[in-house]
């Protein structure tokens, strides 16, 4: 099994190495609009350079049509001051054109940042190696109530990690946070939690419950491995995590955790249940982040931590393609590429960056569906805190909410959304949360 693992790594590293000697015709001709070398069919641009007052953009997310980026500012991995005495990270909000429109400051080194669109908030983790905690940022709240600090506590019978926490993923209202910088036992084995489910409590704490261990058992997806072969994981470097979207040809709906230092992807089906099944796929180099193209048209955003730049990549994407970032500390020059979910082979797509880290894919918005107009239709809310949006889709901006059993005037329908009026607000609400009472 070890020989097979080395083989796939060698194949994958070869794919990366070819990047630097490949026929130039494969890459888009250098032109003013291409600020980075990129495969034909794509264009690269600078989305924005971060403000001079901040540095080291890392994780990136989107909500309500805006882009949010966590800037680490050189703060230490356990929260120590930077060489310039800086103790705080900054979360920057940009509009779709790259213009900065807001800035929040949080204590510590921001390693994870994720939009919780269902609750109109951002979740950020700080300090990947120790002294870790979390922040909730609610942009729609009054200024003094927008940032809330959350301390971690362990679930009953469990302990908090010896290291820190990192990336965040959200699925069906459940929050998953990776446990970074684990400590090996006396035999050099890693046996502590690798991924937590976090439950936010009313007392400004979050309970962490382990759902994946560093030494969990996993199906071995190494090409050439015997059918049904399993292996015991020994994750030394759990890092970013994500939810595999429905568009992916493999592992759709599963969580994925990057074991960066060991050059592996760990997929978990039915995470946190008694029927959980893990699968490990070796890849050819250390990677930092993963994201999937969920549409043929959209924008891939890349944070380059070392150059303080956020790049955008547009073009013709293949729906379901998995992209990964390889920072310059992984043994190769920094690049972003695609990963084959069967072989683990990585194919470079964008090069020329100093140290790419965070990835985000934003699909192009579909043309608005003209609503069918109703005159006297009424409805009632079947859920609590239901979002009213500016358009017929979750990608549109949040502009309010209403409580369970609230009566709503329905103005029309657009796809899977109703156009409604409530308390002076006209917007769109998902049909699944509204019951028609009068037609």
Coordinates of N, CA and C in Angstrom, one line a residue, residues 151-361:
X151 N -16.8 31.9 23.1 CA -15.7 30.9 23.6 C -16.2 29.5 23.4
X152 N -15.2 28.6 23.2 CA -15.5 27.2 23.0 C -15.5 26.5 24.4
X153 N -16.4 25.4 24.4 CA -16.4 24.5 25.5 C -16.6 23.1 24.9
X154 N -16.1 22.1 25.6 CA -16.2 20.7 25.1 C -17.5 20.1 25.4
X155 N -17.9 19.2 24.6 CA -19.1 18.4 24.8 C -18.8 17.5 26.0
X156 N -19.9 17.0 26.6 CA -19.8 16.1 27.8 C -18.9 14.9 27.5
X157 N -18.0 14.7 28.3 CA -17.1 13.5 28.1 C -16.0 13.7 27.1
X158 N -15.9 15.0 26.6 CA -14.8 15.3 25.6 C -13.9 16.4 26.2
X159 N -12.8 16.7 25.5 CA -12.0 17.8 25.9 C -11.7 18.7 24.7
X160 N -11.4 19.9 25.0 CA -11.0 20.9 23.9 C -9.7 20.5 23.3
X161 N -9.5 20.8 22.0 CA -8.2 20.4 21.3 C -7.0 21.1 22.0
X162 N -5.9 20.3 21.9 CA -4.6 20.9 22.4 C -4.1 22.0 21.5
X163 N -4.5 21.9 20.2 CA -4.1 22.9 19.2 C -5.1 24.0 19.1
X164 N -5.6 24.3 17.9 CA -6.6 25.4 17.7 C -7.7 24.9 16.8
X165 N -8.4 25.9 16.2 CA -9.4 25.6 15.2 C -9.1 26.4 13.9
X166 N -9.8 26.0 12.9 CA -9.5 26.6 11.6 C -10.7 26.8 10.8
X167 N -10.9 26.1 9.7 CA -11.9 26.4 8.7 C -13.3 26.0 9.2
X168 N -14.3 26.6 8.5 CA -15.7 26.4 8.9 C -16.5 25.9 7.7
X169 N -17.4 25.0 7.9 CA -18.4 24.6 6.8 C -19.8 24.5 7.5
X170 N -20.8 24.7 6.7 CA -22.2 24.7 7.2 C -23.0 23.9 6.3
X171 N -23.8 22.9 6.8 CA -24.7 22.1 6.1 C -25.9 21.8 6.9
X172 N -27.1 22.2 6.2 CA -28.4 22.0 6.9 C -28.4 22.5 8.3
X173 N -27.9 23.7 8.5 CA -27.9 24.4 9.7 C -26.8 23.9 10.7
X174 N -26.1 22.9 10.4 CA -25.0 22.4 11.3 C -23.7 23.0 10.9
X175 N -22.9 23.4 11.9 CA -21.7 24.1 11.8 C -20.5 23.1 12.1
X176 N -19.6 23.0 11.1 CA -18.5 22.1 11.3 C -17.2 22.9 11.3
X177 N -16.3 22.7 12.2 CA -15.1 23.4 12.4 C -13.9 22.4 12.5
X178 N -12.9 22.7 11.7 CA -11.7 21.8 11.8 C -10.8 22.1 13.0
X179 N -10.2 21.0 13.5 CA -9.3 21.1 14.7 C -7.9 21.1 14.2
X180 N -7.2 22.2 14.2 CA -5.9 22.2 13.6 C -4.8 22.1 14.7
X181 N -3.6 21.8 14.2 CA -2.4 21.7 15.0 C -2.5 20.7 16.1
X182 N -2.9 19.4 15.8 CA -3.0 18.4 16.8 C -1.6 18.1 17.4
X183 N -1.6 17.5 18.6 CA -0.3 17.1 19.2 C -0.2 15.6 19.1
X184 N 0.9 15.1 18.7 CA 1.1 13.6 18.7 C 1.3 13.0 20.0
X185 N 1.0 11.7 20.2 CA 1.2 11.1 21.4 C 2.7 10.6 21.5
X186 N 3.0 9.8 22.5 CA 4.4 9.4 22.7 C 4.9 8.5 21.6
X187 N 4.0 7.9 20.9 CA 4.4 7.0 19.8 C 4.3 7.7 18.5
X188 N 4.1 9.0 18.5 CA 4.1 9.8 17.2 C 2.8 9.7 16.5
X189 N 1.7 9.2 17.1 CA 0.4 9.0 16.5 C -0.5 10.2 16.9
X190 N -1.4 10.5 16.0 CA -2.4 11.6 16.2 C -3.7 10.9 16.5
X191 N -4.3 11.2 17.7 CA -5.5 10.5 18.1 C -6.6 11.4 18.7
X192 N -6.4 12.7 18.3 CA -7.4 13.7 18.9 C -8.4 14.1 17.8
X193 N -9.4 14.9 18.1 CA -10.4 15.3 17.1 C -9.8 16.0 15.9
X194 N -10.3 15.8 14.7 CA -9.9 16.5 13.5 C -11.0 17.4 13.0
X195 N -12.3 17.1 13.4 CA -13.4 17.9 12.9 C -14.4 17.9 14.0
X196 N -15.0 19.1 14.3 CA -16.0 19.3 15.3 C -17.3 19.7 14.7
X197 N -18.4 19.4 15.3 CA -19.7 20.1 15.1 C -19.9 21.1 16.2
X198 N -20.1 22.3 15.9 CA -20.2 23.4 16.9 C -21.7 23.8 17.1
X199 N -22.1 23.8 18.3 CA -23.5 24.3 18.7 C -23.4 25.6 19.4
X200 N -23.9 26.6 18.9 CA -23.8 27.9 19.5 C -24.9 28.1 20.6
X201 N -24.5 28.4 21.8 CA -25.4 28.5 23.0 C -25.7 30.0 23.3
X202 N -26.8 30.1 24.1 CA -27.3 31.4 24.4 C -26.3 32.2 25.3
X203 N -25.4 31.5 26.0 CA -24.5 32.2 26.9 C -23.2 32.6 26.2
X204 N -23.2 32.8 24.9 CA -22.0 33.2 24.2 C -20.9 32.2 24.2
X205 N -21.3 30.9 24.2 CA -20.3 29.9 24.1 C -20.7 29.0 22.9
X206 N -19.8 28.1 22.5 CA -20.2 27.1 21.5 C -19.6 25.8 21.9
X207 N -20.5 24.8 22.0 CA -20.1 23.4 22.4 C -19.5 22.7 21.2
X208 N -18.3 22.2 21.3 CA -17.6 21.4 20.3 C -17.8 19.9 20.5
X209 N -18.3 19.2 19.6 CA -18.5 17.8 19.6 C -17.8 17.1 18.5
X210 N -16.9 16.2 18.8 CA -16.0 15.6 17.8 C -16.9 14.7 16.8
X211 N -16.7 14.9 15.5 CA -17.4 14.1 14.5 C -16.4 13.3 13.6
X212 N -15.1 13.6 13.8 CA -14.1 12.9 13.0 C -12.8 13.0 13.8
X213 N -12.1 11.8 14.0 CA -10.9 11.8 14.7 C -9.7 11.7 13.8
X214 N -8.5 12.2 14.3 CA -7.3 12.1 13.5 C -7.0 10.6 13.1
X215 N -7.4 9.7 13.9 CA -7.1 8.3 13.7 C -8.3 7.5 13.3
X216 N -9.3 8.1 12.7 CA -10.5 7.4 12.3 C -10.2 6.4 11.2
X217 N -11.0 5.4 11.0 CA -10.9 4.4 9.9 C -11.5 5.0 8.7
X218 N -10.9 4.7 7.5 CA -11.4 5.3 6.3 C -11.2 4.3 5.1
X219 N -12.1 4.3 4.2 CA -11.9 3.5 3.0 C -10.8 4.1 2.2
X220 N -10.0 3.3 1.6 CA -8.8 3.7 0.9 C -9.1 3.9 -0.6
X221 N -9.1 5.2 -1.0 CA -9.4 5.5 -2.4 C -8.1 5.6 -3.3
X222 N -7.0 5.2 -2.8 CA -5.8 5.3 -3.6 C -5.9 4.4 -4.8
X223 N -5.7 4.9 -6.0 CA -5.8 4.1 -7.2 C -4.9 2.8 -7.1
X224 N -5.5 1.7 -7.3 CA -4.8 0.4 -7.2 C -5.1 -0.3 -5.9
X225 N -5.7 0.4 -4.9 CA -6.0 -0.2 -3.7 C -7.0 -1.3 -3.9
X226 N -6.9 -2.4 -3.1 CA -7.9 -3.5 -3.2 C -9.3 -3.0 -2.9
X227 N -10.2 -3.6 -3.6 CA -11.6 -3.2 -3.3 C -12.0 -3.4 -1.9
X228 N -12.6 -2.4 -1.3 CA -13.0 -2.6 0.1 C -11.9 -2.4 1.1
X229 N -10.7 -2.0 0.7 CA -9.6 -1.8 1.6 C -9.8 -0.6 2.5
X230 N -9.4 -0.7 3.7 CA -9.6 0.4 4.7 C -8.2 0.7 5.3
X231 N -8.1 1.9 5.9 CA -6.9 2.3 6.5 C -7.2 3.1 7.7
X232 N -6.3 3.1 8.7 CA -6.4 4.0 9.8 C -5.7 5.3 9.6
X233 N -6.4 6.4 9.6 CA -5.9 7.7 9.4 C -4.9 8.1 10.5
X234 N -4.0 9.0 10.2 CA -3.1 9.5 11.2 C -2.8 11.0 10.8
X235 N -3.9 11.8 10.9 CA -3.9 13.1 10.4 C -3.0 14.0 11.3
X236 N -2.0 14.6 10.7 CA -1.1 15.5 11.5 C -1.4 16.9 11.2
X237 N -2.3 17.2 10.2 CA -2.5 18.6 9.8 C -3.8 18.9 9.3
X238 N -4.9 18.6 10.0 CA -6.3 19.0 9.5 C -6.3 20.5 9.3
X239 N -6.9 20.9 8.2 CA -6.9 22.3 7.8 C -8.3 22.7 7.4
X240 N -8.4 23.0 6.1 CA -9.7 23.6 5.6 C -10.7 22.5 5.4
X241 N -12.0 22.8 5.5 CA -13.1 21.8 5.3 C -14.2 22.5 4.5
X242 N -15.0 21.7 3.8 CA -16.0 22.2 3.0 C -17.1 21.2 2.9
X243 N -18.2 21.6 2.2 CA -19.3 20.6 1.9 C -19.3 20.4 0.4
X244 N -19.2 19.2 -0.1 CA -19.1 18.9 -1.5 C -20.5 19.1 -2.1
X245 N -20.6 20.0 -3.1 CA -22.0 20.3 -3.6 C -22.6 19.2 -4.5
X246 N -23.9 19.3 -4.7 CA -24.6 18.3 -5.5 C -24.0 18.1 -6.9
X247 N -23.4 19.2 -7.4 CA -22.9 19.1 -8.8 C -21.7 18.3 -9.0
X248 N -21.0 17.9 -7.9 CA -19.8 17.1 -8.0 C -20.1 15.7 -8.5
X249 N -19.2 15.1 -9.3 CA -19.4 13.8 -9.8 C -19.2 12.7 -8.8
X250 N -18.5 13.0 -7.7 CA -18.2 12.1 -6.6 C -18.3 12.8 -5.3
X251 N -18.7 12.1 -4.3 CA -18.8 12.6 -2.9 C -19.8 13.7 -2.7
X252 N -20.7 13.9 -3.5 CA -21.7 14.9 -3.4 C -22.4 14.8 -2.0
X253 N -22.6 16.0 -1.3 CA -23.3 16.0 -0.1 C -22.4 15.7 1.1
X254 N -21.2 15.2 0.9 CA -20.3 14.8 2.0 C -19.4 16.0 2.4
X255 N -18.9 15.9 3.7 CA -17.9 16.9 4.1 C -16.6 16.5 3.5
X256 N -15.7 17.5 3.3 CA -14.4 17.2 2.9 C -13.4 18.0 3.8
X257 N -12.4 17.3 4.3 CA -11.4 17.9 5.2 C -10.0 17.7 4.5
X258 N -9.3 18.8 4.4 CA -7.9 18.8 3.9 C -7.0 18.4 5.0
X259 N -6.3 17.3 4.8 CA -5.1 17.0 5.7 C -3.9 17.5 5.0
X260 N -3.6 18.8 5.2 CA -2.6 19.5 4.4 C -1.2 18.9 4.5
X261 N -0.7 18.7 5.6 CA 0.7 18.3 5.8 C 0.9 16.9 5.2
X262 N -0.2 16.1 5.2 CA -0.1 14.7 4.7 C -0.6 14.5 3.3
X263 N -0.9 15.6 2.6 CA -1.4 15.7 1.2 C -2.5 14.7 1.0
X264 N -3.6 14.9 1.7 CA -4.7 14.0 1.6 C -6.0 14.8 1.7
X265 N -7.1 14.2 1.1 CA -8.4 14.7 1.3 C -9.2 13.6 2.0
X266 N -10.0 14.0 3.0 CA -10.8 13.1 3.7 C -12.3 13.4 3.5
X267 N -13.0 12.5 2.9 CA -14.5 12.7 2.7 C -15.3 11.9 3.7
X268 N -16.3 12.5 4.2 CA -17.2 11.8 5.2 C -18.6 11.9 4.8
X269 N -19.2 10.7 4.7 CA -20.6 10.6 4.3 C -21.4 10.4 5.6
X270 N -22.6 11.1 5.7 CA -23.4 10.9 7.0 C -22.6 11.3 8.2
X271 N -21.9 12.5 8.1 CA -21.0 12.9 9.2 C -21.8 13.1 10.5
X272 N -21.2 12.6 11.6 CA -21.7 12.7 12.9 C -22.9 11.8 13.2
X273 N -23.1 10.7 12.4 CA -24.1 9.7 12.6 C -23.5 8.4 12.8
X274 N -24.3 7.4 13.2 CA -23.8 6.0 13.4 C -23.5 5.4 12.0
X275 N -24.0 5.9 10.9 CA -23.7 5.4 9.6 C -22.6 6.1 8.9
X276 N -21.8 6.9 9.6 CA -20.8 7.7 8.9 C -19.7 6.8 8.3
X277 N -19.4 7.2 7.1 CA -18.3 6.4 6.3 C -17.3 7.4 5.8
X278 N -16.0 7.2 6.1 CA -15.0 8.1 5.7 C -14.2 7.5 4.5
X279 N -13.7 8.3 3.7 CA -12.9 7.9 2.5 C -11.7 8.8 2.4
X280 N -10.5 8.2 2.2 CA -9.3 9.0 2.1 C -8.7 9.0 0.7
X281 N -8.4 10.1 0.1 CA -7.8 10.2 -1.2 C -6.5 10.9 -1.2
X282 N -5.4 10.3 -1.4 CA -4.1 11.0 -1.5 C -4.0 11.9 -2.7
X283 N -3.4 13.1 -2.5 CA -3.2 14.0 -3.7 C -1.7 14.2 -3.8
X284 N -1.3 14.9 -4.8 CA 0.2 15.0 -5.1 C 1.0 16.0 -4.4
X285 N 0.3 16.9 -3.7 CA 1.1 18.0 -3.0 C 0.2 18.5 -1.9
X286 N 0.8 19.3 -1.0 CA 0.1 19.9 0.1 C -0.9 20.9 -0.5
X287 N -2.1 20.9 -0.1 CA -3.1 21.9 -0.6 C -3.7 22.6 0.6
X288 N -4.2 23.8 0.4 CA -4.8 24.6 1.5 C -6.3 24.7 1.5
X289 N -6.9 24.7 0.3 CA -8.4 24.9 0.3 C -8.9 24.2 -0.9
X290 N -10.3 23.9 -0.8 CA -11.0 23.3 -1.9 C -12.3 24.0 -2.2
X291 N -12.7 24.0 -3.4 CA -14.0 24.6 -3.8 C -14.4 23.9 -5.1
X292 N -15.7 24.0 -5.4 CA -16.3 23.3 -6.6 C -16.9 24.4 -7.5
X293 N -16.8 24.2 -8.8 CA -17.5 25.1 -9.7 C -18.9 24.5 -9.8
X294 N -19.9 25.3 -9.3 CA -21.3 24.8 -9.3 C -22.1 25.2 -10.5
X295 N -21.5 25.9 -11.5 CA -22.1 26.4 -12.7 C -21.1 26.5 -13.8
X296 N -21.5 26.5 -15.0 CA -20.6 26.7 -16.1 C -20.1 28.1 -16.3
X297 N -20.9 29.1 -15.7 CA -20.5 30.5 -15.7 C -20.4 31.0 -14.3
X298 N -19.4 31.7 -14.0 CA -19.2 32.3 -12.6 C -17.9 32.8 -12.5
X299 N -17.5 33.1 -11.2 CA -16.2 33.7 -10.9 C -15.5 32.9 -9.8
X300 N -14.3 32.5 -10.0 CA -13.4 31.8 -9.0 C -12.5 32.9 -8.4
X301 N -12.7 33.1 -7.1 CA -11.9 34.1 -6.4 C -10.8 33.4 -5.6
X302 N -9.6 34.0 -5.6 CA -8.4 33.4 -5.0 C -7.7 34.5 -4.1
X303 N -7.5 34.2 -2.9 CA -6.7 35.1 -2.0 C -5.2 34.7 -2.1
X304 N -4.4 35.7 -2.4 CA -2.9 35.5 -2.4 C -2.4 36.2 -1.2
X305 N -2.1 35.4 -0.1 CA -1.8 35.9 1.2 C -0.5 36.7 1.1
X306 N 0.5 36.3 0.4 CA 1.8 36.9 0.4 C 1.8 38.2 -0.4
X307 N 1.0 38.4 -1.4 CA 1.0 39.6 -2.3 C -0.1 40.5 -1.9
X308 N -0.9 40.2 -0.9 CA -2.0 41.0 -0.4 C -3.0 41.4 -1.6
X309 N -3.3 40.3 -2.4 CA -4.1 40.5 -3.6 C -5.2 39.5 -3.6
X310 N -6.4 39.9 -4.1 CA -7.5 38.9 -4.3 C -7.7 38.9 -5.8
X311 N -7.5 37.7 -6.4 CA -7.7 37.6 -7.9 C -9.1 37.0 -8.2
X312 N -9.5 37.3 -9.5 CA -10.7 36.7 -10.0 C -10.4 35.9 -11.3
X313 N -11.0 34.8 -11.4 CA -10.9 34.0 -12.6 C -12.3 33.7 -13.2
X314 N -12.4 34.1 -14.5 CA -13.7 33.9 -15.2 C -13.4 33.0 -16.4
X315 N -14.5 32.5 -17.0 CA -14.4 31.7 -18.2 C -15.4 30.6 -18.3
X316 N -15.1 29.6 -19.0 CA -16.1 28.5 -19.2 C -15.7 27.3 -18.2
X317 N -16.4 27.2 -17.2 CA -16.1 26.2 -16.2 C -16.9 24.9 -16.5
X318 N -16.4 23.8 -16.1 CA -17.1 22.5 -16.2 C -17.8 22.3 -14.8
X319 N -19.1 22.3 -14.8 CA -19.9 22.1 -13.6 C -19.4 20.9 -12.8
X320 N -19.2 21.0 -11.6 CA -18.8 19.9 -10.7 C -17.3 19.7 -10.6
X321 N -16.5 20.6 -11.2 CA -15.0 20.5 -11.1 C -14.5 21.0 -9.8
X322 N -13.6 20.2 -9.2 CA -13.1 20.6 -7.9 C -11.8 21.3 -8.1
X323 N -11.6 22.5 -7.5 CA -10.4 23.3 -7.5 C -9.7 23.2 -6.2
X324 N -8.4 23.3 -6.2 CA -7.6 23.3 -4.9 C -6.5 24.4 -5.1
X325 N -6.1 24.9 -3.9 CA -5.0 25.9 -3.9 C -3.8 25.2 -3.3
X326 N -2.6 25.5 -3.8 CA -1.4 25.0 -3.3 C -0.5 26.2 -3.0
X327 N -0.3 26.5 -1.7 CA 0.5 27.6 -1.3 C 2.0 27.4 -1.6
X328 N 2.8 28.4 -1.5 CA 4.2 28.2 -1.9 C 5.0 27.5 -0.8
X329 N 4.4 27.2 0.4 CA 5.2 26.5 1.4 C 4.9 25.0 1.3
X330 N 4.4 24.5 0.1 CA 4.0 23.1 0.0 C 5.0 22.4 -0.9
X331 N 6.2 23.0 -1.2 CA 7.2 22.3 -2.0 C 7.2 22.7 -3.5
X332 N 6.2 23.4 -3.9 CA 6.1 23.9 -5.3 C 5.7 25.3 -5.3
X333 N 5.9 26.0 -6.4 CA 5.5 27.4 -6.6 C 4.0 27.4 -6.4
X334 N 3.4 28.5 -5.8 CA 2.0 28.6 -5.6 C 1.2 28.5 -6.9
X335 N 0.1 27.8 -6.8 CA -0.8 27.7 -8.0 C -2.2 27.2 -7.5
X336 N -3.1 27.4 -8.4 CA -4.5 26.8 -8.2 C -4.8 25.9 -9.4
X337 N -5.3 24.7 -9.0 CA -5.5 23.7 -10.1 C -6.8 22.9 -9.8
X338 N -7.1 22.0 -10.7 CA -8.2 21.0 -10.5 C -7.7 19.7 -10.0
X339 N -8.5 19.0 -9.2 CA -8.1 17.7 -8.7 C -9.1 16.7 -9.2
X340 N -8.5 15.6 -9.7 CA -9.3 14.5 -10.2 C -9.8 13.7 -8.9
X341 N -11.0 13.6 -8.7 CA -11.5 12.9 -7.4 C -11.4 11.4 -7.5
X342 N -11.0 10.9 -8.6 CA -10.8 9.4 -8.7 C -9.3 9.1 -8.5
X343 N -8.4 9.8 -9.1 CA -7.0 9.5 -9.1 C -6.2 10.4 -8.1
X344 N -6.7 11.5 -7.7 CA -6.0 12.5 -6.9 C -5.0 13.3 -7.6
X345 N -4.9 13.2 -8.9 CA -4.0 14.0 -9.7 C -4.4 15.4 -9.8
X346 N -3.5 16.3 -9.6 CA -3.8 17.8 -9.7 C -3.3 18.3 -11.0
X347 N -4.1 19.1 -11.7 CA -3.7 19.8 -12.9 C -3.7 21.3 -12.7
X348 N -2.6 21.9 -12.8 CA -2.5 23.4 -12.6 C -3.4 24.1 -13.6
X349 N -4.1 25.2 -13.1 CA -4.9 26.0 -14.0 C -4.4 27.5 -14.0
X350 N -4.1 28.0 -12.8 CA -3.6 29.4 -12.6 C -2.3 29.3 -11.9
X351 N -1.3 30.1 -12.4 CA 0.0 30.1 -11.8 C 0.4 31.6 -11.6
X352 N 1.7 31.8 -11.1 CA 2.2 33.1 -11.0 C 1.9 33.8 -9.7
X353 N 1.2 33.1 -8.7 CA 0.9 33.8 -7.5 C 2.0 33.5 -6.4
X354 N 2.1 34.3 -5.4 CA 3.0 34.1 -4.4 C 2.6 33.0 -3.4
X355 N 1.4 33.1 -2.8 CA 1.0 32.0 -1.9 C -0.6 32.0 -1.9
X356 N -1.2 31.3 -2.8 CA -2.7 31.3 -2.9 C -3.2 30.4 -1.7
X357 N -4.3 30.9 -1.1 CA -4.9 30.2 0.1 C -6.4 30.0 -0.2
X358 N -7.2 31.0 0.2 CA -8.6 30.9 0.2 C -9.2 30.9 -1.2
X359 N -10.2 30.0 -1.4 CA -10.9 29.9 -2.7 C -12.4 30.1 -2.5
X360 N -13.0 30.7 -3.5 CA -14.5 30.9 -3.5 C -15.0 30.9 -4.9
X361 N -16.0 30.1 -5.2 CA -16.7 30.1 -6.5 C -18.1 30.7 -6.3

